[in-house]
Short mmCIF file of C-alpha atoms in Angstrom, two decimals:
data_model
loop_
_atom_site.label_atom_id
_atom_site.label_comp_id
_atom_site.label_asym_id
_atom_site.label_seq_id
_atom_site.Cartn_x
_atom_site.Cartn_y
_atom_site.Cartn_z
CA MET C 29 -14.69 59.83 63.85
CA ASN C 30 -15.97 56.68 64.68
CA LYS C 31 -13.19 55.50 67.00
CA SER C 32 -12.30 54.04 69.87
CA PHE C 33 -8.91 53.58 72.00
CA THR C 34 -7.96 52.12 75.45
CA CYS C 35 -6.15 55.04 77.82
CA ILE C 36 -3.35 53.39 80.12
CA LEU C 37 -1.93 55.35 82.65
CA PRO C 38 0.17 54.66 85.85
CA TYR C 39 -1.02 54.09 89.50
CA ALA C 40 -1.23 58.06 91.19
CA ASN C 41 -2.50 59.05 94.80
CA ASN C 42 -6.48 59.94 94.36
CA ASN C 43 -5.53 64.34 94.37
CA GLU C 44 -3.13 63.05 90.80
CA LEU C 45 -5.69 60.14 89.38
CA THR C 46 -8.93 61.04 89.33
CA PRO C 47 -8.58 64.11 87.74
CA THR C 48 -6.84 62.46 85.18
CA LEU C 49 -9.11 59.47 84.76
CA LYS C 50 -12.15 62.11 84.66
CA THR C 51 -9.91 64.47 81.64
CA PHE C 52 -9.73 60.54 79.82
CA LYS C 53 -13.80 59.79 80.73
CA ASP C 54 -14.91 63.16 79.38
CA SER C 55 -13.12 63.15 76.08
CA GLY C 56 -14.98 60.60 74.19
CA GLY C 57 -14.56 57.40 72.44
CA VAL C 58 -12.90 55.87 75.63
CA ASP C 59 -13.92 51.62 75.67
CA LYS C 60 -11.10 51.15 78.50
CA ILE C 61 -9.05 52.20 80.51
CA ILE C 62 -6.15 50.54 82.50
CA VAL C 63 -4.08 51.75 85.30
CA ILE C 64 -1.18 49.94 86.08
CA ALA C 65 -0.23 49.63 90.16
CA PRO C 66 2.96 48.29 91.83
CA GLN C 67 0.18 46.79 94.08
CA LYS C 68 -2.87 45.45 94.67
CA ALA C 69 -5.80 48.75 94.39
CA VAL C 70 -8.98 49.29 93.67
CA VAL C 71 -10.51 51.85 91.13
CA LYS C 72 -13.17 52.56 90.32
CA ASP C 73 -14.70 51.59 86.67
CA VAL C 74 -11.02 51.11 85.43
CA GLU C 75 -8.74 47.42 85.00
CA ILE C 76 -5.67 46.87 87.46
CA LEU C 77 -2.14 45.75 86.27
CA LEU C 78 0.23 45.04 88.89
CA SER C 79 3.37 45.52 87.59
CA GLU C 80 5.97 47.29 89.87
CA GLU C 81 8.05 48.15 86.60
CA GLY C 82 5.37 49.85 84.23
CA PHE C 83 5.69 51.17 81.21
CA ALA C 84 9.86 50.42 81.78
CA SER C 85 9.33 46.11 81.45
CA THR C 86 8.83 43.93 78.24
CA GLN C 87 6.23 41.38 80.48
CA THR C 88 3.86 45.04 81.37
CA LEU C 89 3.91 45.80 77.57
CA LYS C 90 2.59 41.90 76.62
CA LYS C 91 0.15 41.91 79.28
CA LEU C 92 -1.02 45.31 78.14
CA SER C 93 -0.80 44.49 74.51
CA ALA C 94 -3.08 40.74 75.39
CA LEU C 95 -5.37 43.29 76.80
CA ILE C 96 -6.64 45.11 73.80
CA ASN C 97 -9.01 45.13 71.18
CA THR C 98 -9.49 48.79 70.20
CA ASP C 99 -8.54 51.22 67.00
CA TYR C 100 -5.73 53.29 69.14
CA VAL C 101 -3.97 53.10 72.37
CA MET C 102 -3.71 56.23 74.52
CA ILE C 103 -0.18 56.13 76.58
CA TYR C 104 0.34 58.68 79.36
CA THR C 105 3.71 57.90 81.08
CA LYS C 106 3.57 60.27 84.43
CA ALA C 107 1.49 59.57 87.50
CA LEU C 108 1.15 63.20 88.04
CA SER C 109 -2.33 65.35 86.80
CA LEU C 110 -2.94 64.95 82.92
CA ASN C 111 -5.89 68.08 82.41
CA LEU C 112 -6.60 66.87 78.14
CA GLY C 113 -7.35 70.01 75.70
CA PRO C 114 -10.50 70.35 73.60
CA ASN C 115 -10.76 67.83 71.32
CA ALA C 116 -7.52 66.06 71.88
CA LEU C 117 -7.26 62.46 71.72
CA GLU C 118 -10.25 62.85 68.17
CA ARG C 119 -6.93 65.67 67.24
CA MET C 120 -4.23 62.65 67.68
CA MET C 121 -6.08 60.18 66.29
CA ARG C 122 -7.20 61.28 63.12
CA THR C 123 -3.65 62.70 62.85
CA CYS C 124 -2.88 59.20 63.47
CA GLU C 125 -4.83 58.29 60.51
CA ASP C 126 -4.85 60.71 57.86
CA ALA C 127 -1.07 60.16 58.76
CA ALA C 128 -0.71 56.72 58.07
CA ALA C 129 1.38 56.51 60.85
CA GLY C 130 2.20 54.06 64.27
CA MET C 131 2.51 57.16 66.59
CA VAL C 132 1.30 60.28 66.93
CA TYR C 133 2.98 63.48 70.11
CA ALA C 134 2.12 66.37 70.44
CA ASP C 135 3.69 69.77 72.31
CA TYR C 136 2.09 70.80 75.28
CA TYR C 137 1.76 73.27 78.26
CA GLU C 138 3.75 72.45 81.24
CA LYS C 139 2.74 73.90 84.65
CA LYS C 140 6.41 74.90 86.75
CA GLU C 141 6.43 75.79 89.82
CA GLY C 142 3.00 77.95 89.73
CA SER C 143 3.07 78.99 86.30
CA MET C 144 2.46 78.05 82.78
CA THR C 145 4.44 77.70 79.58
CA ALA C 146 4.44 76.17 75.96
CA HIS C 147 6.73 73.42 76.11
CA PRO C 148 6.92 72.41 72.13
CA VAL C 149 8.57 68.83 70.95
CA ILE C 150 10.26 68.39 67.83
CA GLU C 151 10.21 66.60 64.87
CA TYR C 152 11.31 62.58 65.03
CA GLN C 153 13.75 61.92 62.68
CA GLU C 154 15.32 58.53 61.58
CA GLY C 155 18.62 59.64 64.14
CA SER C 156 16.11 60.05 66.90
CA LEU C 157 18.25 57.60 68.52
CA ARG C 158 18.57 58.82 71.85
CA ASP C 159 17.24 57.08 74.56
CA ASP C 160 16.01 60.77 76.20
CA PHE C 161 13.77 62.35 72.98
CA ASN C 162 11.26 64.76 74.49
CA PHE C 163 8.15 62.81 72.74
CA GLY C 164 5.39 64.50 75.90
CA SER C 165 3.94 62.39 78.44
CA LEU C 166 1.14 61.29 75.80
CA LEU C 167 1.68 59.00 73.38
CA MET C 168 -1.27 57.57 70.73
CA PHE C 169 0.15 54.77 69.41
CA ARG C 170 -2.50 52.29 66.06
CA THR C 171 -2.83 49.66 68.00
CA SER C 172 -1.93 46.96 65.38
CA ALA C 173 1.46 49.30 65.09
CA PHE C 174 1.65 48.63 69.14
CA LYS C 175 0.76 45.55 68.96
CA GLU C 176 3.59 44.52 66.23
CA ALA C 177 6.25 46.13 68.07
CA VAL C 178 5.32 44.22 71.37
CA ALA C 179 4.91 40.88 69.44
CA ILE C 180 8.94 40.73 68.24
CA MET C 181 10.03 41.60 71.41
CA ASP C 182 12.76 39.05 72.31
CA GLU C 183 14.64 40.83 74.90
CA ASN C 184 13.44 40.85 78.50
CA TYR C 185 14.28 44.51 79.47
CA ARG C 186 13.10 46.26 83.09
CA HIS C 187 14.00 49.58 81.93
CA ALA C 188 14.03 49.89 77.97
CA ALA C 189 10.34 48.48 76.97
CA LEU C 190 9.34 51.74 76.12
CA TYR C 191 12.28 52.82 74.09
CA ASP C 192 12.33 49.19 72.21
CA LEU C 193 8.89 49.90 71.64
CA ARG C 194 9.17 53.24 69.95
CA LEU C 195 12.43 51.72 67.80
CA LYS C 196 9.77 48.55 66.80
CA VAL C 197 7.15 50.86 65.92
CA SER C 198 9.87 53.45 63.73
CA GLN C 199 11.11 50.07 61.98
CA LYS C 200 8.13 49.90 60.48
CA TRP C 201 5.64 53.18 60.87
CA ASP C 202 6.29 57.00 61.18
CA LEU C 203 6.42 58.39 64.44
CA VAL C 204 4.59 61.76 63.77
CA HIS C 205 4.66 65.24 66.09
CA LEU C 206 1.55 67.15 66.10
CA PRO C 207 2.80 70.85 66.75
CA GLU C 208 -0.29 71.86 68.66
CA LEU C 209 -0.59 72.63 72.26
CA LEU C 210 -2.94 69.44 73.21
CA TYR C 211 -2.36 68.64 76.57
CA THR C 212 -1.35 70.50 80.32
CA GLU C 213 1.45 68.25 82.26
CA ILE C 214 3.73 68.66 85.24
CA GLU C 215 6.47 69.50 85.57
CA LEU C 216 8.96 68.78 88.65
CA ASP C 217 12.44 68.41 87.85
CA THR C 218 12.98 72.33 88.40
CA ARG C 219 16.94 71.91 87.00
CA LYS C 220 18.41 74.20 84.30
CA SER C 221 19.62 72.68 81.10
CA GLY C 222 23.08 72.36 82.01
CA GLU C 223 22.64 70.52 85.36
CA LYS C 224 20.55 67.27 83.59
CA ILE C 225 22.42 66.81 80.40
CA PHE C 226 24.96 64.23 82.96
CA ASP C 227 22.20 62.06 83.59
CA TYR C 228 23.32 59.65 81.64
CA VAL C 229 26.68 59.28 83.02
CA ASP C 230 25.44 59.26 86.34
CA PRO C 231 26.80 56.02 87.81
CA LYS C 232 23.36 54.79 89.88
CA ASN C 233 21.50 54.88 85.93
CA ARG C 234 24.35 52.32 85.28
CA GLU C 235 21.78 49.37 85.22
CA ARG C 236 19.07 50.91 82.50
CA GLN C 237 21.86 52.55 80.50
CA ILE C 238 23.16 48.93 79.34
CA GLU C 239 19.59 48.28 78.66
CA MET C 240 19.18 50.96 76.28
CA GLU C 241 22.39 50.25 74.56
CA ILE C 242 21.27 46.91 74.00
CA ALA C 243 18.22 48.07 72.50
CA CYS C 244 19.92 50.48 69.83
CA THR C 245 22.12 48.52 68.95
CA ASN C 246 19.28 45.63 68.04
CA HIS C 247 17.55 48.47 66.21
CA LEU C 248 21.06 49.26 64.12
CA LYS C 249 21.58 45.26 63.64
CA LYS C 250 17.60 44.85 62.30
CA THR C 251 17.88 48.38 60.17
CA GLY C 252 21.27 47.74 58.73
CA ALA C 253 23.44 50.18 60.42
CA TYR C 254 25.13 48.43 62.63
CA LEU C 255 29.32 48.54 62.61
CA GLU C 256 30.67 45.59 63.78
CA PRO C 257 34.35 46.43 65.72
CA LYS C 258 36.75 46.48 62.29
CA PHE C 259 38.27 49.92 62.51
CA ARG C 260 40.94 51.31 59.61
CA LYS C 261 44.59 50.86 61.69
CA ILE C 262 47.04 54.37 61.70
CA GLU C 263 50.28 53.93 60.93
CA PHE C 264 51.22 57.88 62.55
CA ASN C 265 54.61 57.92 60.14
CA GLN C 266 53.81 60.92 58.76
CA SER C 267 55.80 63.23 59.99
CA ASN C 268 56.42 66.40 58.05
CA PHE C 269 55.01 68.35 61.74
CA PRO C 270 56.79 70.82 63.37
CA VAL C 271 55.99 69.58 66.77
CA GLU C 272 54.29 66.72 68.51
CA ALA C 273 51.19 68.10 69.10
CA SER C 274 49.04 71.30 69.66
CA VAL C 275 47.12 72.55 72.21
CA ILE C 276 44.07 74.54 70.64
CA ILE C 277 42.11 77.14 72.05
CA PRO C 278 38.93 79.17 70.18
CA VAL C 279 38.12 81.64 72.02
CA ARG C 280 35.48 84.74 72.25
CA ASN C 281 35.19 87.73 75.17
CA ARG C 282 36.58 85.19 78.23
CA GLU C 283 38.72 87.85 80.42
CA LYS C 284 37.99 85.86 82.98
CA THR C 285 39.27 83.02 82.84
CA ILE C 286 41.49 82.51 79.80
CA GLY C 287 44.13 83.27 81.48
CA ASP C 288 43.66 80.47 83.47
CA ALA C 289 43.56 78.19 80.77
CA ILE C 290 46.59 79.27 78.60
CA SER C 291 48.73 79.49 81.95
CA SER C 292 47.53 75.58 82.73
CA VAL C 293 49.40 74.66 79.16
CA LEU C 294 52.34 76.18 79.42
CA ASN C 295 53.33 75.12 82.56
CA GLN C 296 53.06 71.39 80.58
CA ASN C 297 56.00 68.82 80.76
CA THR C 298 56.53 66.75 77.97
CA SER C 299 59.08 63.96 76.43
CA PHE C 300 58.40 65.64 73.17
CA ASN C 301 57.80 70.47 71.28
CA PHE C 302 54.44 71.42 71.44
CA ASN C 303 52.88 74.31 71.00
CA LEU C 304 49.23 76.94 71.79
CA ILE C 305 47.11 77.67 69.27
CA ILE C 306 44.72 80.08 70.27
CA VAL C 307 42.40 81.23 67.71
CA ASN C 308 40.58 84.95 68.99
CA ASN C 309 37.23 84.93 67.01
CA HIS C 310 37.78 88.78 67.20
CA SER C 311 37.01 89.08 71.15
CA THR C 312 35.75 92.54 71.89
CA ASP C 313 36.79 92.67 76.06
CA LYS C 314 40.17 92.56 77.34
CA THR C 315 41.03 88.18 75.89
CA ALA C 316 43.52 89.57 73.21
CA GLU C 317 45.21 91.61 75.75
CA ILE C 318 45.21 88.43 78.47
CA ILE C 319 46.91 86.50 75.31
CA GLU C 320 49.14 88.44 74.17
CA SER C 321 50.94 89.39 77.46
CA PHE C 322 52.05 85.25 77.22
CA ALA C 323 53.48 86.46 73.98
CA ASN C 324 57.06 86.25 75.18
CA ASP C 325 56.49 82.21 75.31
CA LYS C 326 57.33 81.27 72.00
CA ARG C 327 55.07 78.16 71.73
CA LEU C 328 51.87 81.03 71.75
CA ILE C 329 50.16 81.17 68.21
CA HIS C 330 47.81 84.06 68.69
CA ILE C 331 45.47 83.95 65.37
CA ILE C 332 43.08 86.46 64.71
CA PRO C 333 40.58 84.75 61.34
CA GLU C 334 40.15 87.15 58.33
CA ARG C 335 36.52 85.57 58.65
CA ASP C 336 33.57 87.30 61.21
CA ASP C 337 31.89 84.23 60.24
CA LEU C 338 33.15 81.70 62.17
CA GLY C 339 31.84 79.39 65.15
CA ILE C 340 33.80 76.97 67.21
CA GLY C 341 34.39 74.71 64.89
CA GLY C 342 35.11 76.96 62.05
CA CYS C 343 37.45 78.14 64.29
CA TRP C 344 38.28 74.55 65.21
CA ASN C 345 39.61 74.63 61.63
CA GLU C 346 41.77 77.71 61.31
CA GLY C 347 43.79 76.10 64.07
CA VAL C 348 44.58 72.32 62.40
CA ALA C 349 44.68 74.02 58.92
CA HIS C 350 47.79 76.53 60.66
CA GLN C 351 51.27 75.36 59.25
CA LEU C 352 52.79 75.41 62.82
CA CYS C 353 49.76 72.71 63.56
CA GLY C 354 51.97 69.63 65.38
CA LYS C 355 50.87 66.04 64.46
CA PHE C 356 47.96 65.26 67.73
CA ALA C 357 45.42 68.19 68.16
CA ILE C 358 44.06 68.36 71.17
CA GLN C 359 41.84 70.40 72.85
CA LEU C 360 41.02 73.06 75.53
CA ASP C 361 38.11 75.02 76.27
CA SER C 362 38.69 78.35 77.45
CA ASP C 363 36.94 78.23 80.25
CA ASP C 364 38.89 74.96 81.35
CA LEU C 365 42.25 74.34 82.61
CA TYR C 366 44.07 71.09 83.03
CA ILE C 367 44.26 68.73 86.02
CA ASP C 368 48.17 69.14 86.55
CA ASN C 369 51.58 69.50 84.09
CA LYS C 370 51.04 66.00 82.55
CA VAL C 371 47.82 65.50 80.41
CA ILE C 372 49.67 65.96 77.18
CA ASP C 373 51.63 63.39 77.36
CA ARG C 374 49.53 61.21 78.48
CA ILE C 375 47.25 62.14 75.52
CA VAL C 376 49.79 61.50 73.14
CA ASN C 377 51.61 58.42 75.08
CA ALA C 378 47.45 57.10 74.82
CA PHE C 379 47.53 57.67 70.47
CA TYR C 380 50.31 54.97 70.36
CA GLU C 381 48.81 52.89 72.82
CA GLN C 382 45.45 52.40 71.71
CA ASN C 383 46.00 53.31 68.16
CA CYS C 384 43.20 55.72 67.87
CA ALA C 385 42.47 58.74 65.34
CA MET C 386 40.06 60.37 67.72
CA LEU C 387 40.54 60.31 71.70
CA VAL C 388 38.50 61.49 74.53
CA GLY C 389 39.41 62.05 78.01
CA SER C 390 37.63 62.67 81.27
CA TYR C 391 36.74 65.58 83.56
CA GLN C 392 35.99 67.32 86.93
CA MET C 393 33.11 69.02 87.42
CA VAL C 394 34.02 72.64 89.43
CA ASN C 395 32.47 75.89 90.07
CA PHE C 396 34.68 79.19 89.14
CA ASN C 397 36.05 78.90 92.13
CA LEU C 398 37.71 75.25 90.99
CA GLU C 399 35.52 73.58 93.33
CA GLU C 400 34.23 69.99 93.10
CA ILE C 401 30.76 70.80 92.34
CA PRO C 402 27.84 67.35 91.15
CA PRO C 403 28.28 65.07 89.76
CA GLY C 404 32.03 65.53 89.59
CA LEU C 405 33.69 62.69 87.63
CA ILE C 406 32.45 62.84 84.09
CA ASP C 407 34.73 59.55 82.76
CA HIS C 408 31.64 58.13 80.26
CA LYS C 409 32.41 54.35 81.19
CA GLU C 410 29.56 53.72 79.06
CA TRP C 411 32.34 53.39 76.02
CA THR C 412 33.88 49.72 74.97
CA PRO C 413 35.99 49.25 71.98
CA GLU C 414 33.96 46.81 70.60
CA ASN C 415 30.23 48.71 70.48
CA GLY C 416 31.45 52.20 71.67
CA ARG C 417 30.29 53.77 67.90
CA ASN C 418 26.83 51.89 67.47
CA ASN C 419 26.13 53.28 71.25
CA ALA C 420 27.24 56.76 70.01
CA LEU C 421 23.97 56.91 67.91
CA ARG C 422 21.86 57.01 70.97
CA ILE C 423 23.52 59.08 73.42
CA ASN C 424 23.98 63.31 73.11
CA GLY C 425 28.00 62.96 73.65
CA LEU C 426 30.79 61.76 73.52
CA GLY C 427 33.00 63.57 76.44
CA ALA C 428 36.12 66.06 76.79
CA PRO C 429 38.58 66.92 75.74
CA ARG C 430 38.99 65.30 73.14
CA ALA C 431 42.20 64.85 70.83
CA PHE C 432 42.81 63.67 66.51
CA TYR C 433 45.68 62.39 64.55
CA THR C 434 45.49 66.18 62.75
CA PRO C 435 45.72 64.04 59.22
CA VAL C 436 42.34 62.37 60.14
CA LEU C 437 41.16 66.43 61.35
CA ARG C 438 42.14 67.77 58.24
CA ASP C 439 40.37 65.52 56.10
CA VAL C 440 36.68 65.57 57.60
CA LYS C 441 37.01 68.97 59.26
CA VAL C 442 34.79 70.56 61.66
CA PRO C 443 31.79 71.78 61.39
CA ASN C 444 31.08 75.36 61.27
CA THR C 445 28.80 75.68 64.30
CA SER C 446 28.88 76.89 68.14
CA TYR C 447 26.95 73.43 69.17
CA GLY C 448 26.97 69.43 68.84
CA GLU C 449 30.98 70.40 66.07
CA ASP C 450 32.73 67.91 68.62
CA TYR C 451 29.77 65.36 68.45
CA ALA C 452 29.58 65.47 64.41
CA LEU C 453 33.40 64.74 64.84
CA GLY C 454 33.18 61.73 66.01
CA LEU C 455 30.55 59.84 65.41
CA ASN C 456 32.08 60.19 61.23
CA ILE C 457 35.45 59.13 62.37
CA SER C 458 34.08 56.53 64.38
CA ARG C 459 33.06 55.08 61.15
CA HIS C 460 36.37 54.27 60.39
CA TYR C 461 38.76 54.69 62.99
CA GLN C 462 39.15 53.79 66.78
CA ILE C 463 38.57 56.43 69.06
CA GLY C 464 40.28 56.12 72.52
CA ARG C 465 39.62 57.07 75.75
CA ILE C 466 41.32 57.64 79.23
CA TYR C 467 39.17 57.57 82.44
CA GLU C 468 41.43 59.57 84.75
CA PRO C 469 40.03 63.07 85.17
CA LEU C 470 42.41 65.64 82.59
CA TYR C 471 40.39 68.71 82.97
CA LEU C 472 38.73 70.94 85.53
CA CYS C 473 35.59 71.71 83.80
CA ARG C 474 34.01 75.28 85.15
CA ARG C 475 30.59 75.45 85.20
CA TRP C 476 29.16 79.20 85.84
CA ASP C 477 26.58 81.28 84.14
CA ASP C 478 28.83 82.05 80.96
CA ASN C 479 28.87 78.52 80.11
CA SER C 480 26.53 77.63 76.47
CA ASP C 481 24.62 75.10 77.61
CA ALA C 482 24.69 76.40 81.44
CA SER C 483 21.15 77.60 81.05
CA LEU C 484 19.22 77.25 77.89
CA ASP C 485 15.40 77.86 76.84
CA ILE C 486 13.06 75.73 75.78
CA ASN C 487 13.50 76.94 72.25
CA LYS C 488 17.53 76.90 72.21
CA MET C 489 17.15 73.40 73.84
CA ASN C 490 15.14 72.09 70.79
CA ALA C 491 16.92 73.75 68.23
CA HIS C 492 20.04 71.67 69.73
CA ASN C 493 18.40 68.11 70.29
CA PHE C 494 17.06 68.64 66.49
CA TYR C 495 20.78 69.71 65.43
CA LYS C 496 21.83 66.75 67.27
CA ASP C 497 19.37 64.50 65.78
CA LYS C 498 20.43 65.60 62.37
CA ILE C 499 23.70 64.42 62.67
CA ARG C 500 22.66 61.37 63.84
CA THR C 501 20.32 61.02 61.06
CA ILE C 502 23.11 61.42 58.32
CA GLU C 503 25.85 59.70 60.20
CA TYR C 504 23.17 57.19 60.38
CA LYS C 505 21.95 57.09 57.05
CA ALA C 506 25.94 57.06 56.02
CA ARG C 507 26.22 53.86 57.79
CA GLN C 508 23.35 52.11 56.22
CA GLN C 509 25.82 52.50 52.59
CA TYR C 510 28.86 51.75 54.49
CA VAL C 511 27.30 48.95 56.06
CA LYS C 512 25.42 48.09 52.25
CA ASN C 513 29.15 48.35 50.74
CA GLY C 514 30.85 45.69 52.71
CA GLN C 515 32.06 47.75 55.56
CA PRO C 516 35.22 48.32 54.01
CA VAL C 517 38.49 49.18 56.59
#
C-alpha cells in the first residue's frame, strides 16, 4: 500500500525515545517524524517542535498541521517506549482507507509491573463524549480529516486540544476501532479502578475540566444537541402521598453494613413524616434478619420482590411504586450512612428552594471503619444550573446521594441494571427539569473490597463504559430531536 505518514510523539529520555523512534522507522512508509519537546533538544533524523503543553495545546496542533504533507498522521501520546506489532501501521492505514475513516485506533498490550496483558478498548459511539475515553496511546488520523478539524478550532486551549480535535473529526468522519492487538505500551498507573474514577472531580484538575466542558458544549451546539437553560417548573402540588419522603435502600447480602445504614436513617430528625423502604433482593446471608431486628419501628417497610431478575434499578422501581412511598424518594446505598441526623430535612427543603425534579448531594469518602480516605469530599462543583445538563454528557456520573420527586421518577422509571442506572436517570430527567445540588457532604461513602466498582478487570470496566456510552448516545439523539422540535418546556 503506497501511502506515507508522519509520526508525532512527545520528547522523552533516550531510554524511552530511542526504541520508539526505531519501531517507527522500521515500520516502513515513514516520511517524517516530529518530536514535541518543551525546550531545545537534539534528536537525530527527526524534526523538533517546541511546545510546553504538547498535544493539549491548540497552538501546537495548528503548528503541526502546517508541517504535515503526508497521507496519514500517527500520534503517539505517551513519553514511554512503544513497541509496534508486525505491520501494525500498515494495518491501521489500510483500515482507515477501507472504512473511509477519519481516525483509527486499536487494541493493545499493556506492560504493567513487569507483566504484559491484553488491553482491549471499546467501540466509539456518538455518545462517547467523555474526555477520558480510552483510545489507547496510538491514534492514526487521515491527514485531510486532521487538517480540516484543526482549521476550524476557534478556542485556544491549553489542556483540551486533543479532545477538541477528535470531537471535530467525529462531526464529519467515523472514528473506527480495530479490535486487534497491534502494539505494546507501558502503563505506570497501577491504581485500582475504584481509585481512578474520581480524577475528574479532583480540584487540581479544575482548569483542565473547564476547558473540556467548553469543548464539549461547543460540540453539542454544532451537532444540534445543546440544551438552553430552560426548564419545566414543578408545582409540588400532588398531595396523595402517605409521607413527605421515603429513603429507599436496595440491598443484597450486606450483613456487614445494612444495620449501620438503617440506623442512620431511623435516627433522622425531620419536621415532617418519613419512612424507610428496604428492597431486599433475596439476600442469602443474615441481611434479612438484621432488617427484621428493626421491625418494631413502624417507619421501616421491608420488601422482598416476587421477581428474581431485578438489578438495583429494578429494586428501585419496586420501592418507588410501593403505596407507602413518599412525595420524595431519597437514595442511600446499603454500604453507606448519613453524615448526621438532618440530612433528610436538608434534602426535602432543597427541593422546594431549587424547584428541581432531582437533587444530587455530596459525600465524604471513608474506609470500612469510617476513617476519611483520599480523595475526601466528592462534591461535583463542576455542575452549574445553566450548563450542568450539557456537561453531564461529558462526565461519567452526576454524584450522590440522589433524590427524586416521586411522580417524575414513577413516570421515567429506573433501568433494570446494577450499574449506571442512576446516570441514565440523571440524563433523562435533566432533559426537561432542573437538577438541584447540595455541596455539603450528606453521607459517608464506604470504600471496601465488596464495593461494586472497587477493583474491576478490564473486561468489566469496558462493559460498564460501553453501557454508559450507550446511555449517552441514546440521550444525545433524544436531545437532537428535542432541539429540532423547538425544545418545548
